[in-house]
Coordinates of N, CA, C and O in Angstrom, one line a residue:
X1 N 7.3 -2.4 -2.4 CA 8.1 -3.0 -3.4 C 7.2 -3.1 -4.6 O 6.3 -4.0 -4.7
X2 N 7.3 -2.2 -5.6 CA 6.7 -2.2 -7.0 C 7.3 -2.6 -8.0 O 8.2 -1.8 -8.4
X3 N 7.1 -3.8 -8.9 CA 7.8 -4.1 -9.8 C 7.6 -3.0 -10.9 O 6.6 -2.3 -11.1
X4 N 8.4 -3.1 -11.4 CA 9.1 -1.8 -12.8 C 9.3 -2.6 -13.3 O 9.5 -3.7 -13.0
X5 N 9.6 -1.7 -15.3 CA 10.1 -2.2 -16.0 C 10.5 -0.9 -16.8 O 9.9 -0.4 -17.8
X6 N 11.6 -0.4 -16.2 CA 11.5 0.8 -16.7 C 13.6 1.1 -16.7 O 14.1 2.2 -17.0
X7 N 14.5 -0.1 -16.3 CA 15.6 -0.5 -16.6 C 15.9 -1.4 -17.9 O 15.1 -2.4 -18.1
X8 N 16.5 -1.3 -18.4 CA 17.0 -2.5 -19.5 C 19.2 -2.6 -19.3 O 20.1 -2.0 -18.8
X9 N 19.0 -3.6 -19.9 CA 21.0 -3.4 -20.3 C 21.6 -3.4 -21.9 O 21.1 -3.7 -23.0
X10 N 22.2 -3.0 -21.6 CA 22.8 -3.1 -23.4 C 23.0 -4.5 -23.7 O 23.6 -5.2 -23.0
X11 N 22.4 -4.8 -25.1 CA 22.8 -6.0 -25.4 C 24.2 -6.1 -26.5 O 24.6 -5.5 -27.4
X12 N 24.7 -7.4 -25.7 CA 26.0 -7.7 -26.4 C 26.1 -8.8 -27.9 O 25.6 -9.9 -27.7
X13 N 26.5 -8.6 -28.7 CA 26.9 -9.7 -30.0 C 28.1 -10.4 -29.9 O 29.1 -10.2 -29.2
X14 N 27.9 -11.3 -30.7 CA 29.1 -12.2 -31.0 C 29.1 -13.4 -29.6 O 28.2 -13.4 -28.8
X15 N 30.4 -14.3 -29.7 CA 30.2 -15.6 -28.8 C 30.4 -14.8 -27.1 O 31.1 -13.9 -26.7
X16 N 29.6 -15.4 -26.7 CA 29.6 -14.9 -25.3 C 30.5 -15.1 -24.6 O 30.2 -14.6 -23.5
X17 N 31.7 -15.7 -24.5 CA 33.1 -15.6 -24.1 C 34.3 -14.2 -24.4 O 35.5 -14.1 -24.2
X18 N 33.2 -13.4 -25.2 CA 33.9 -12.6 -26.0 C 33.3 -11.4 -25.5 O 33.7 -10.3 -26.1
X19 N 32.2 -11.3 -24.4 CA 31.1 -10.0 -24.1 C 32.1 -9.5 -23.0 O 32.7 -10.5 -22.5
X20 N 32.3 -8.6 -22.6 CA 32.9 -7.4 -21.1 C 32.1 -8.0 -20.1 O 31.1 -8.8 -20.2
X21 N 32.6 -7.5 -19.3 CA 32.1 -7.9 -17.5 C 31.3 -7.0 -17.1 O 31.1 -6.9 -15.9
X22 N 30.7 -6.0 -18.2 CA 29.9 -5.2 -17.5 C 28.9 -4.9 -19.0 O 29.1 -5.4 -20.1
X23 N 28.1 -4.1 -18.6 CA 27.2 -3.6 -19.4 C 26.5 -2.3 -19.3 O 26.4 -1.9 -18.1
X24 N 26.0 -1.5 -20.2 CA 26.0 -0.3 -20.0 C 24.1 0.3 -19.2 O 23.4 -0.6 -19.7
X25 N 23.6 0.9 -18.7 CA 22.4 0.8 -17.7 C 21.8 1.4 -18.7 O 22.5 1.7 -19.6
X26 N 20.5 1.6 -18.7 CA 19.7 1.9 -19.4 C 18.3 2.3 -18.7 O 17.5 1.6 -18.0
X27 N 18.2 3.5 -19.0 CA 16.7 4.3 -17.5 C 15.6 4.7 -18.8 O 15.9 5.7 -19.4
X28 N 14.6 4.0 -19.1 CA 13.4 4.6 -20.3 C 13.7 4.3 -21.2 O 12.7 4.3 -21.9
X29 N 14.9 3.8 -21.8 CA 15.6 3.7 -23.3 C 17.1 4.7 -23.0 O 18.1 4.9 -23.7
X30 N 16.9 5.0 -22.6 CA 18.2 6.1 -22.0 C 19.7 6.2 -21.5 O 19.9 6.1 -20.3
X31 N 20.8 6.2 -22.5 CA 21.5 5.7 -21.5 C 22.3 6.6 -20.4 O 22.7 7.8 -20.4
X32 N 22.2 5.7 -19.4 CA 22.7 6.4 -17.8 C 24.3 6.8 -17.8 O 24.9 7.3 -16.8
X33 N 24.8 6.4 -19.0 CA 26.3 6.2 -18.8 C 27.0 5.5 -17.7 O 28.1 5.8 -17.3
X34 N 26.1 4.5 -17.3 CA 26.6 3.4 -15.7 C 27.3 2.5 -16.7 O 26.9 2.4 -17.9
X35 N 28.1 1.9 -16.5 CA 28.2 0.3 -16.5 C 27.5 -0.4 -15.1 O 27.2 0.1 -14.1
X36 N 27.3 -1.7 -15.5 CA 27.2 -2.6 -14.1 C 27.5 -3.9 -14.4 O 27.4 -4.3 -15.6
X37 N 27.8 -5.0 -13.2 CA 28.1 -6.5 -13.8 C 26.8 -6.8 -14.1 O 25.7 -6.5 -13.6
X38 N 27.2 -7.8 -15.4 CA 26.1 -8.7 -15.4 C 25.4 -8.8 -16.8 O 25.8 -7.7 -17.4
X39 N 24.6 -9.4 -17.5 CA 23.6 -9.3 -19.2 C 22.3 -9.2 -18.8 O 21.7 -8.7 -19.8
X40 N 21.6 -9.6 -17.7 CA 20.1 -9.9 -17.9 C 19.3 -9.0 -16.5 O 19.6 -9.5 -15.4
X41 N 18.7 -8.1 -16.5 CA 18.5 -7.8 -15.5 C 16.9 -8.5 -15.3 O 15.9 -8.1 -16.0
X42 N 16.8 -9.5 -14.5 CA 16.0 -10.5 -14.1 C 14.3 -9.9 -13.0 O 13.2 -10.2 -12.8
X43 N 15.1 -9.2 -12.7 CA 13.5 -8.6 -11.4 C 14.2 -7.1 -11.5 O 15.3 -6.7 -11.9
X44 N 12.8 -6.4 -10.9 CA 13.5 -4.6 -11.0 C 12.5 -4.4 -9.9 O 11.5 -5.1 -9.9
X45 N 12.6 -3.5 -8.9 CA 11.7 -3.1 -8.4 C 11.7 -1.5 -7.8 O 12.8 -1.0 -7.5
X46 N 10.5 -0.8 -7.7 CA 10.7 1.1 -7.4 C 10.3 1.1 -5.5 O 9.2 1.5 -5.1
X47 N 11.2 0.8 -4.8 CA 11.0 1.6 -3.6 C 10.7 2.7 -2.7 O 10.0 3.4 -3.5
X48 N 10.8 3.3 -1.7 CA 10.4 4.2 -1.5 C 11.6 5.2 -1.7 O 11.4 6.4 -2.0
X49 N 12.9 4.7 -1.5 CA 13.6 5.7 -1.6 C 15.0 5.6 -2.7 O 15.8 6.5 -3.0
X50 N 14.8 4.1 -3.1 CA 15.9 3.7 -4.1 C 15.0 2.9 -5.1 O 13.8 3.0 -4.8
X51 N 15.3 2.3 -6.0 CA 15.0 1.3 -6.9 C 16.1 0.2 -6.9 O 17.3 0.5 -6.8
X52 N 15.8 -1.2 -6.9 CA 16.3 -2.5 -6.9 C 16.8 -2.9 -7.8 O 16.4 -2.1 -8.7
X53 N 17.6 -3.6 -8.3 CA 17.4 -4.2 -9.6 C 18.5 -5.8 -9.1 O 19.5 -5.9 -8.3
X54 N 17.9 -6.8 -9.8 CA 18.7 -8.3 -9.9 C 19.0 -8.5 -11.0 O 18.1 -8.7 -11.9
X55 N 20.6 -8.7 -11.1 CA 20.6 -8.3 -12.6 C 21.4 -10.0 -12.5 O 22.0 -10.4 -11.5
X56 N 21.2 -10.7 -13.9 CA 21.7 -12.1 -13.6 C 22.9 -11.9 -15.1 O 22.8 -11.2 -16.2
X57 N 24.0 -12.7 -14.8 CA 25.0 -13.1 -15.3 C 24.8 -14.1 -16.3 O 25.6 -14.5 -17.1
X58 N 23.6 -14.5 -16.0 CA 23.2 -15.7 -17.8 C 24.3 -16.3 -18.0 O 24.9 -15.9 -19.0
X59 N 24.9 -17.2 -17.3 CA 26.3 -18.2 -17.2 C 26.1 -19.6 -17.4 O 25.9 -20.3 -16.4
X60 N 26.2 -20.3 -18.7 CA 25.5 -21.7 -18.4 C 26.8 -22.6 -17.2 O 28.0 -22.7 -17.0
X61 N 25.5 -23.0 -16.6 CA 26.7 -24.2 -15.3 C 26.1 -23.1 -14.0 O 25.2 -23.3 -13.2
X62 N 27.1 -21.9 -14.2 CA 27.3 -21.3 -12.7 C 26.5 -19.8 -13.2 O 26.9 -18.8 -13.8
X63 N 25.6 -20.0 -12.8 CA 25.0 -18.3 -12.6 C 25.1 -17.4 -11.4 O 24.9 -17.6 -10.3
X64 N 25.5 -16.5 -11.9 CA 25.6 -15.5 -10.5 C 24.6 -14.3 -10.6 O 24.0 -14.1 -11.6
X65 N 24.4 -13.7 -9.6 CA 24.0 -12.7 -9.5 C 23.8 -11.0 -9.0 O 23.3 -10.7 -7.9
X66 N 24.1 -10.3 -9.6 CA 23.9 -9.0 -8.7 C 22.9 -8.2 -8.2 O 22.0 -8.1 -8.9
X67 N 22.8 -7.5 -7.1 CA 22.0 -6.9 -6.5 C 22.8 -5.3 -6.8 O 24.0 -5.0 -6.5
X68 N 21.6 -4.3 -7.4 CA 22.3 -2.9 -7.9 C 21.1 -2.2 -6.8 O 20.0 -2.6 -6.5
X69 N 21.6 -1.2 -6.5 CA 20.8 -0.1 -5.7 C 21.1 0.8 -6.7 O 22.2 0.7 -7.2
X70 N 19.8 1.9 -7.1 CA 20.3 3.2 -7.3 C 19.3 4.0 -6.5 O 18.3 3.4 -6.1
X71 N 19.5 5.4 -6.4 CA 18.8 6.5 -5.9 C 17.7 6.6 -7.0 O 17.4 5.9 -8.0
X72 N 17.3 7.5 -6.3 CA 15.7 7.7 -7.5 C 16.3 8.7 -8.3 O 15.6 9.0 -9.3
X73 N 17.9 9.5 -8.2 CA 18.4 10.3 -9.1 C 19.3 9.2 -9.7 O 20.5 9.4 -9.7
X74 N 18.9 8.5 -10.1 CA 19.8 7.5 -11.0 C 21.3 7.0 -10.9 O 22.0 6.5 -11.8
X75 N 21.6 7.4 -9.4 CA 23.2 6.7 -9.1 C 22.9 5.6 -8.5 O 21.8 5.4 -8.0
X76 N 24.3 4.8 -8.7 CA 24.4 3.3 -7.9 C 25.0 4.0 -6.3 O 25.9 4.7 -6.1
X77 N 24.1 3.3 -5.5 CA 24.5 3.5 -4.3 C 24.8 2.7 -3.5 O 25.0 3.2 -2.4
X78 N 25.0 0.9 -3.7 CA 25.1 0.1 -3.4 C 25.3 -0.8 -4.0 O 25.0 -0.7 -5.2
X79 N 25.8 -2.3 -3.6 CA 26.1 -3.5 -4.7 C 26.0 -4.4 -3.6 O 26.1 -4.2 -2.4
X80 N 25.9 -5.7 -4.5 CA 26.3 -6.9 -3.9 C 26.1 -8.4 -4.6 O 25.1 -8.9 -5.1
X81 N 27.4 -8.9 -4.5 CA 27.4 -9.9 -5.9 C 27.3 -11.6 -5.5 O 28.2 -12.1 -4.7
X82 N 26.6 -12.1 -5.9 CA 26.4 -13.7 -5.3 C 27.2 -14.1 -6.6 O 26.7 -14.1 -7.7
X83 N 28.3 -14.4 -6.2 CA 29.6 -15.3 -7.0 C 29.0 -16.4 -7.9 O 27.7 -16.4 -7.8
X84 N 29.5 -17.3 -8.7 CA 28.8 -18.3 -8.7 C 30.0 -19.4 -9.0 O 30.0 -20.3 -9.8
X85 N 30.9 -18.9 -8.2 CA 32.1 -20.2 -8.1 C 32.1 -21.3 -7.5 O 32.4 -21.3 -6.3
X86 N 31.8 -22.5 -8.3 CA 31.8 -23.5 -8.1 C 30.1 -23.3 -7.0 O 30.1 -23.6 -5.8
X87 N 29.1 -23.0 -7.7 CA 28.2 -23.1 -7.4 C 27.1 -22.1 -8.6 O 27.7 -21.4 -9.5
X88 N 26.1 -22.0 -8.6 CA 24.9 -21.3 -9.5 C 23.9 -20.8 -8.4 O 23.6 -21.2 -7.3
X89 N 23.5 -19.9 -8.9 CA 22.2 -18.8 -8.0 C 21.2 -18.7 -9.1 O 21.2 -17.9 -10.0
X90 N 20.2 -19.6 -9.0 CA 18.9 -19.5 -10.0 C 17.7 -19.0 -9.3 O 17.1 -19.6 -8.4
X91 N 17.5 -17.9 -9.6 CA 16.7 -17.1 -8.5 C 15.0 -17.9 -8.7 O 14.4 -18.0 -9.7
X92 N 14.6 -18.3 -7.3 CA 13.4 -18.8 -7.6 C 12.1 -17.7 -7.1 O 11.0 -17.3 -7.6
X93 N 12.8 -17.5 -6.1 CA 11.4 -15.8 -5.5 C 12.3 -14.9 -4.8 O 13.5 -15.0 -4.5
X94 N 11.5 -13.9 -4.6 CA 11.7 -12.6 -3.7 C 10.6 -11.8 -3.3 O 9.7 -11.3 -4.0
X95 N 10.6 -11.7 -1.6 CA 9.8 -11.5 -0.9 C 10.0 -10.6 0.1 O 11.0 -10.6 0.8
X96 N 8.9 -9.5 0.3 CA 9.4 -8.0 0.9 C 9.1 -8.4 2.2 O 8.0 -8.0 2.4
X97 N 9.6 -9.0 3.2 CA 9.4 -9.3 4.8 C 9.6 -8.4 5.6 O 9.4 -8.7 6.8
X98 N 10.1 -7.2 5.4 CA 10.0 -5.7 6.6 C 10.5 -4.6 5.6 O 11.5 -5.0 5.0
X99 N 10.2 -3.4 5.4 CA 10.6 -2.5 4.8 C 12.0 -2.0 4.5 O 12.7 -1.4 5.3
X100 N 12.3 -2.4 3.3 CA 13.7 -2.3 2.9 C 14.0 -3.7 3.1 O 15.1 -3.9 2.6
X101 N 13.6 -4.9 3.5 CA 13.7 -6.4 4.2 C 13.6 -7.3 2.9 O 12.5 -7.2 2.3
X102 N 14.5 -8.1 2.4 CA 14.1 -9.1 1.7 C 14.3 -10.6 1.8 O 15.3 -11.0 2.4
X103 N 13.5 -11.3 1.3 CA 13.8 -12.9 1.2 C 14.5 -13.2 -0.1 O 13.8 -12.8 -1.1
X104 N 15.3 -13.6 -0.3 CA 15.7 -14.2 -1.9 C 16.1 -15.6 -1.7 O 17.0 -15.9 -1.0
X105 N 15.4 -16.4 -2.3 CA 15.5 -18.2 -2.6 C 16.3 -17.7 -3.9 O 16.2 -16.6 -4.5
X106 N 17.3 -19.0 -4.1 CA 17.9 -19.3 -4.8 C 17.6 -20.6 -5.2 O 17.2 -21.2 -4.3
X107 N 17.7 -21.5 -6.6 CA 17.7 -23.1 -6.4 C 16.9 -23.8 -5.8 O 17.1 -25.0 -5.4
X108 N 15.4 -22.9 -5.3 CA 14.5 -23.5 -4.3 C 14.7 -23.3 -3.0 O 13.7 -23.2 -2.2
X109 N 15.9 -23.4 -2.6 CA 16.1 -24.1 -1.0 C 17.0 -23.1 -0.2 O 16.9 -22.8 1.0
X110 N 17.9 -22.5 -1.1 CA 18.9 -21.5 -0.7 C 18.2 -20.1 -0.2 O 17.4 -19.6 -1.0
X111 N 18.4 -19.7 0.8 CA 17.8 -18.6 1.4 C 18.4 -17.3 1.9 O 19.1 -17.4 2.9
X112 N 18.3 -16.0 1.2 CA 19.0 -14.9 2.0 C 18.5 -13.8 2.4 O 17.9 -13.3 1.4
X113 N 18.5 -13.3 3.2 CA 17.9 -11.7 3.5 C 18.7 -10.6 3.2 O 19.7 -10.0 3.8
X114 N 18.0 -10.5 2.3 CA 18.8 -8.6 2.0 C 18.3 -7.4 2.4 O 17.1 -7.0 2.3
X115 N 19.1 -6.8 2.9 CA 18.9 -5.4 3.6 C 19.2 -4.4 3.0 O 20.3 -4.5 2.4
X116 N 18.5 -3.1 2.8 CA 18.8 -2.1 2.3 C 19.2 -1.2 2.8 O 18.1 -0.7 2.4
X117 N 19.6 -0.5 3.3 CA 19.8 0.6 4.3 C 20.4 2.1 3.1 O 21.6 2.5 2.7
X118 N 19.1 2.7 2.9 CA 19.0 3.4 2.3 C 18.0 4.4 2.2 O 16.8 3.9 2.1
X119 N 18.2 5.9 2.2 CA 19.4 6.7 2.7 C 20.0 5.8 3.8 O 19.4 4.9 4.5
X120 N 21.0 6.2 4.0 CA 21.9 5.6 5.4 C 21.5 6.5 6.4 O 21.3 7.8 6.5
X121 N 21.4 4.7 7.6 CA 21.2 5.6 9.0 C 22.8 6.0 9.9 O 23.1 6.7 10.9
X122 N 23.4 5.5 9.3 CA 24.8 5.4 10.0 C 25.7 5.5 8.8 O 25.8 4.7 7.9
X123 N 26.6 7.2 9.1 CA 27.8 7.3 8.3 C 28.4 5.9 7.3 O 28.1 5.5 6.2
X124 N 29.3 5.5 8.3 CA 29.7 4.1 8.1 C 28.9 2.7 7.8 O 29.6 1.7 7.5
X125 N 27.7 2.7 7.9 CA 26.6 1.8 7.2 C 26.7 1.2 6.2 O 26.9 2.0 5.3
X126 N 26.8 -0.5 5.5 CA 26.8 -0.7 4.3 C 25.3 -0.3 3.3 O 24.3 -0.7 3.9
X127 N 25.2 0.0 2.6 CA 23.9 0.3 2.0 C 23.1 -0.9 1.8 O 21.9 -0.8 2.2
X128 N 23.7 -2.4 1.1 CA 23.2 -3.6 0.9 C 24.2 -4.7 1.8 O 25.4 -5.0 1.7
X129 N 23.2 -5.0 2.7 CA 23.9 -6.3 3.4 C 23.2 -8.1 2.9 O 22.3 -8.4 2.2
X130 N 23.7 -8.8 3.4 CA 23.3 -10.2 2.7 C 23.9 -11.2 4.0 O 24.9 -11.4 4.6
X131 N 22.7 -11.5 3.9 CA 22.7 -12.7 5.1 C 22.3 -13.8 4.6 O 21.4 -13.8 3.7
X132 N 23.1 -15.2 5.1 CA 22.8 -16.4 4.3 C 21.8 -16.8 5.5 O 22.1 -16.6 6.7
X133 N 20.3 -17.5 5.2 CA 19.1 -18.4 6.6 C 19.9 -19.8 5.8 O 20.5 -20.3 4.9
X134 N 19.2 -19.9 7.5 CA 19.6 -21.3 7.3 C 18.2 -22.2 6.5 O 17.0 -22.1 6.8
X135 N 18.6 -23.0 5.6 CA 17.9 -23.8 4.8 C 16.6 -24.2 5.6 O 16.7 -24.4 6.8
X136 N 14.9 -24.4 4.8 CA 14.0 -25.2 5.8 C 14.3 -26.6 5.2 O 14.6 -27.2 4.2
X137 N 13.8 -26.9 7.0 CA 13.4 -28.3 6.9 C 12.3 -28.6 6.5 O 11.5 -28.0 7.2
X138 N 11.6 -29.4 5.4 CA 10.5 -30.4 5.3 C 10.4 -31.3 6.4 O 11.2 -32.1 6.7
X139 N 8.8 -31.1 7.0 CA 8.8 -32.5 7.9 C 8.3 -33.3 7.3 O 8.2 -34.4 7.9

């Protein structure tokens, strides 16, 4: 897991009730002609066989966020969207626990493992899966 900074998004003007639900990708300064959800892409990382990216929704109250896969040829090959209905995802860390394996805290306390499964080992395989842990206890 190598952090990059080698994604950006298009920036939007005017009142932000007024910006699209998506935004256009951006590889070098380059545009990809992707859309994807979201304004802020918050962490990026270059894998062995895809690139990461957490791209955050900058929503005051309820933040959400997305998880984008692309190939190292620059397609989205995967998604996955932490809502933020009637709740917020303020990302506090992310941590590589088994190859392709992640930890994501949310709000401190909130805990998920993301899986990548990429290339796919199985036809039918989701590419990004999301598992909620259960919260630690402090003793």
């Amino acid at each position: 897991m190598l952090p990059i900074d080698s994604f950006s998004l298009q920036q939007h003007q005017g009142h932000y009730h007024e910006w699209p639900l998506s935004s256009l990708l951006y590889y070098k300064g380059q545009s990809l002609g992707i859309r994807i959800p979201g304004f802020v892409i918050e962490r990026q990382f270059a894998l062995k066989d895809c690139y990461l990216l957490l791209v955050n929704w900058d929503c005051p109250f309820e933040e959400g966020y997305e998880v984008i896969v692309l190939s190292h040829r620059l397609k989205v090959v995967g998604t996955y969207s932490f809502t933020p209905f009637l709740n917020s995802y303020l990302l506090s860390s992310i941590s590589e626990t088994a190859a392709n394996r992640f930890q994501l805290v949310f709000n401190q306390n909130a805990r998920f493992e993301l899986t990548i499964d990429y290339p796919k080992t199985h036809w039918l395989s989701r590419t990004v899966r999301v598992e909620k842990l259960p919260a630690r206890t402090e003793d």
